[in-house]
Short mmCIF file of C-alpha atoms in Angstrom, two decimals:
data_model
loop_
_atom_site.label_atom_id
_atom_site.label_comp_id
_atom_site.label_asym_id
_atom_site.label_seq_id
_atom_site.Cartn_x
_atom_site.Cartn_y
_atom_site.Cartn_z
CA ALA A 1 -103.05 -40.14 -33.60
CA ASN A 2 -101.45 -36.74 -33.41
CA ALA A 3 -98.85 -37.36 -36.10
CA PHE A 4 -99.08 -38.13 -39.78
CA TYR A 5 -96.79 -37.93 -42.77
CA VAL A 6 -97.42 -36.31 -46.12
CA SER A 7 -95.98 -38.16 -49.10
CA ALA A 8 -93.87 -36.13 -51.51
CA VAL A 9 -92.60 -39.16 -53.43
CA ASP A 10 -93.86 -37.66 -56.69
CA GLN A 11 -92.51 -34.17 -56.06
CA GLY A 12 -88.85 -34.82 -56.85
CA ASP A 13 -86.45 -32.24 -58.17
CA THR A 14 -84.10 -33.20 -60.99
CA ALA A 15 -81.45 -30.91 -59.50
CA GLY A 16 -80.81 -33.61 -56.91
CA SER A 17 -82.11 -31.73 -53.87
CA ILE A 18 -84.07 -33.60 -51.23
CA HIS A 19 -86.13 -30.44 -50.74
CA PRO A 20 -89.03 -30.37 -53.22
CA THR A 21 -89.55 -27.14 -55.11
CA LYS A 22 -93.32 -27.70 -55.41
CA LYS A 23 -94.22 -26.21 -52.05
CA VAL A 24 -97.81 -25.31 -52.96
CA GLU A 25 -98.72 -28.96 -53.62
CA LEU A 26 -97.07 -30.02 -50.36
CA GLY A 27 -99.01 -27.32 -48.53
CA ARG A 28 -102.26 -28.62 -50.07
CA ARG A 29 -101.47 -32.13 -48.85
CA VAL A 30 -100.66 -30.91 -45.33
CA ALA A 31 -103.93 -28.94 -45.30
CA LEU A 32 -105.87 -32.09 -46.28
CA VAL A 33 -104.33 -33.99 -43.36
CA ALA A 34 -105.19 -31.16 -40.96
CA ALA A 35 -108.77 -31.00 -42.27
CA GLY A 36 -109.30 -34.76 -42.16
CA LEU A 37 -107.49 -35.73 -38.96
CA ASN A 38 -107.57 -32.65 -36.77
CA MET A 39 -110.84 -31.05 -37.86
CA GLY A 40 -112.74 -34.24 -38.69
CA LEU A 41 -113.86 -33.03 -42.11
CA PRO A 42 -114.83 -35.69 -44.69
CA VAL A 43 -111.79 -35.32 -46.97
CA VAL A 44 -109.37 -37.85 -48.44
CA TYR A 45 -105.96 -37.00 -46.99
CA LYS A 46 -103.79 -39.94 -48.02
CA GLY A 47 -102.91 -41.63 -51.28
CA PRO A 48 -103.57 -45.29 -52.07
CA VAL A 49 -102.20 -47.54 -49.31
CA VAL A 50 -101.31 -51.05 -50.49
CA THR A 51 -101.93 -53.58 -47.72
CA GLY A 52 -101.40 -56.87 -49.55
CA TYR A 53 -101.47 -58.81 -52.77
CA VAL A 54 -102.54 -62.13 -54.24
CA VAL A 55 -100.91 -63.96 -57.15
CA LYS A 56 -103.68 -64.06 -59.74
CA SER A 57 -102.02 -65.71 -62.71
CA ALA A 58 -98.75 -66.93 -64.09
CA ASP A 59 -97.88 -68.00 -67.61
CA ASN A 60 -95.40 -70.87 -67.40
CA ALA A 61 -94.48 -69.51 -63.95
CA ILE A 62 -92.58 -66.68 -65.63
CA ASN A 63 -95.03 -63.86 -66.35
CA VAL A 64 -96.69 -63.07 -63.00
CA THR A 65 -99.76 -60.94 -62.29
CA LEU A 66 -100.58 -59.80 -58.75
CA GLU A 67 -103.87 -58.31 -57.57
CA LEU A 68 -103.28 -55.55 -55.00
CA THR A 69 -105.31 -55.02 -51.85
CA ILE A 70 -105.75 -51.30 -51.22
CA ASP A 71 -107.09 -49.71 -48.03
CA PRO A 72 -110.58 -48.44 -49.03
CA SER A 73 -110.19 -45.26 -46.95
CA SER A 74 -107.29 -44.22 -49.21
CA VAL A 75 -109.10 -44.65 -52.53
CA GLY A 76 -111.37 -41.61 -52.28
CA SER A 77 -113.41 -41.13 -55.45
CA GLY A 78 -111.35 -43.68 -57.38
CA LEU A 79 -107.91 -44.51 -58.69
CA VAL A 80 -105.96 -43.31 -61.70
CA ILE A 81 -102.72 -44.39 -63.37
CA LYS A 82 -100.60 -41.53 -64.69
CA SER A 83 -97.82 -41.74 -67.23
CA THR A 84 -94.32 -41.22 -65.84
CA SER A 85 -90.75 -41.44 -67.05
CA CYS A 86 -87.21 -41.32 -65.76
CA PRO A 87 -85.42 -37.95 -66.13
CA ALA A 88 -82.19 -38.11 -68.13
CA THR A 89 -80.21 -37.10 -65.03
CA TYR A 90 -81.39 -40.26 -63.23
CA SER A 91 -80.68 -42.94 -65.82
CA ASN A 92 -78.62 -46.14 -65.34
CA GLY A 93 -81.04 -48.00 -63.08
CA LYS A 94 -81.70 -45.19 -60.61
CA CYS A 95 -85.40 -45.08 -61.52
CA ALA A 96 -87.93 -47.68 -60.43
CA GLY A 97 -91.57 -47.87 -59.51
CA TRP A 98 -93.13 -51.26 -58.89
CA GLN A 99 -90.88 -54.25 -58.27
CA ILE A 100 -91.48 -57.94 -57.56
CA ALA A 101 -88.90 -60.08 -55.73
CA ASP A 102 -88.16 -63.59 -56.98
CA ARG A 103 -87.33 -66.65 -54.83
CA PHE A 104 -83.70 -65.47 -54.49
CA GLY A 105 -84.66 -61.97 -53.34
CA ASN A 106 -83.74 -60.27 -56.62
CA TRP A 107 -86.00 -57.30 -57.33
CA ARG A 108 -87.38 -57.10 -60.86
CA ASN A 109 -89.20 -54.13 -62.38
CA ALA A 110 -92.92 -54.48 -62.97
CA PHE A 111 -95.82 -52.30 -64.09
CA ILE A 112 -99.37 -51.62 -62.92
CA PHE A 113 -102.62 -51.71 -64.85
CA PHE A 114 -106.40 -51.89 -64.55
CA ARG A 115 -108.19 -54.89 -66.09
CA ASP A 116 -111.43 -53.04 -66.74
CA SER A 117 -112.85 -49.54 -66.96
CA SER A 118 -114.03 -49.45 -63.33
CA ASN A 119 -110.48 -48.55 -62.21
CA THR A 120 -111.07 -50.10 -58.80
CA THR A 121 -108.82 -53.17 -58.86
CA VAL A 122 -105.11 -52.64 -59.50
CA TYR A 123 -102.80 -55.33 -60.85
CA VAL A 124 -99.00 -55.54 -61.01
CA ASN A 125 -97.35 -57.55 -63.75
CA GLY A 126 -93.72 -58.65 -63.95
CA THR A 127 -91.44 -61.35 -65.28
CA LEU A 128 -89.50 -63.82 -63.14
CA PRO A 129 -86.89 -66.30 -64.38
CA SER A 130 -88.26 -69.84 -64.58
CA ASN A 131 -85.72 -71.06 -61.99
CA ALA A 132 -86.81 -68.36 -59.54
CA ALA A 133 -90.59 -68.42 -59.97
CA ARG A 134 -91.65 -67.66 -56.43
CA VAL A 135 -92.85 -64.21 -55.43
CA THR A 136 -91.18 -63.25 -52.15
CA GLY A 137 -92.03 -59.57 -52.05
CA LEU A 138 -93.59 -56.53 -53.63
CA ARG A 139 -92.36 -52.98 -53.23
CA PHE A 140 -92.89 -49.51 -54.60
CA GLY A 141 -90.70 -46.43 -54.51
CA TYR A 142 -87.33 -47.97 -53.66
CA ALA A 143 -85.16 -45.91 -56.01
CA ALA A 144 -83.28 -42.64 -56.20
CA TRP A 145 -86.11 -41.49 -58.47
CA PRO A 146 -89.37 -43.35 -57.75
CA LEU A 147 -91.61 -43.60 -60.79
CA CYS A 148 -94.92 -42.72 -59.17
CA ASP A 149 -97.87 -43.65 -61.35
CA LEU A 150 -100.74 -44.69 -59.05
CA TYR A 151 -102.85 -41.90 -57.54
CA ASN A 152 -106.32 -41.48 -56.17
CA ILE A 153 -108.54 -39.02 -58.07
CA ASP A 154 -107.85 -36.48 -55.34
CA GLY A 155 -104.27 -36.25 -56.67
CA LEU A 156 -102.51 -38.08 -53.83
CA PRO A 157 -99.83 -40.65 -54.75
CA VAL A 158 -99.35 -44.20 -53.53
CA THR A 159 -97.05 -44.26 -50.54
CA PRO A 160 -93.74 -46.17 -50.83
CA PHE A 161 -93.95 -49.59 -49.18
CA ARG A 162 -92.42 -53.04 -49.06
CA LEU A 163 -94.31 -56.27 -48.40
CA ASN A 164 -92.32 -59.43 -47.74
CA THR A 165 -94.39 -62.55 -48.20
CA THR A 166 -93.91 -65.79 -50.08
CA HIS A 167 -96.30 -66.95 -52.76
CA ASP A 168 -95.53 -69.97 -54.88
CA VAL A 169 -96.17 -69.26 -58.52
CA GLN A 170 -97.81 -71.94 -60.57
CA ALA A 171 -98.58 -71.77 -64.23
CA SER A 172 -102.19 -71.03 -65.08
CA PRO A 173 -104.04 -73.97 -66.57
CA PRO A 174 -104.27 -73.82 -70.38
CA PRO A 175 -107.53 -72.41 -71.73
CA PRO A 176 -110.16 -75.02 -72.74
#
């Protein structure tokens, strides 16, 4: 492939411009792509790429946890979750990161986490209404201000995506 994109989803400017002010970081990311794709050097040049998910658990079919499938070539030396928040200029629902769609196609905010210290498996957790307890999609970065919190250790962010699939949610069996 002779074309590639460089994600700047985490480089937003609170002034409302679509042109990021952090040009040095964008230049670093472009250089990584050139080194990896064009020069064949062994560098990580893309952030985590989510390719799928599996419903891992559900409490009363309301609290849903998804296990993400991430392209191994985009993980690099590992994954990290960074703290993020919505700037005051982008309040009133204009910020979102991870979202899960219910059976009616309504997108509901969710959050990511690691279950153990290995930081290799990423989970998304969200709440669905009991009358809509079917996961029909997962997306990241669909907002005026995407809350980017998943990176690889090389400092590259997850790329915005949307996966439309249907997974019935069933309550987890009670513990013995």
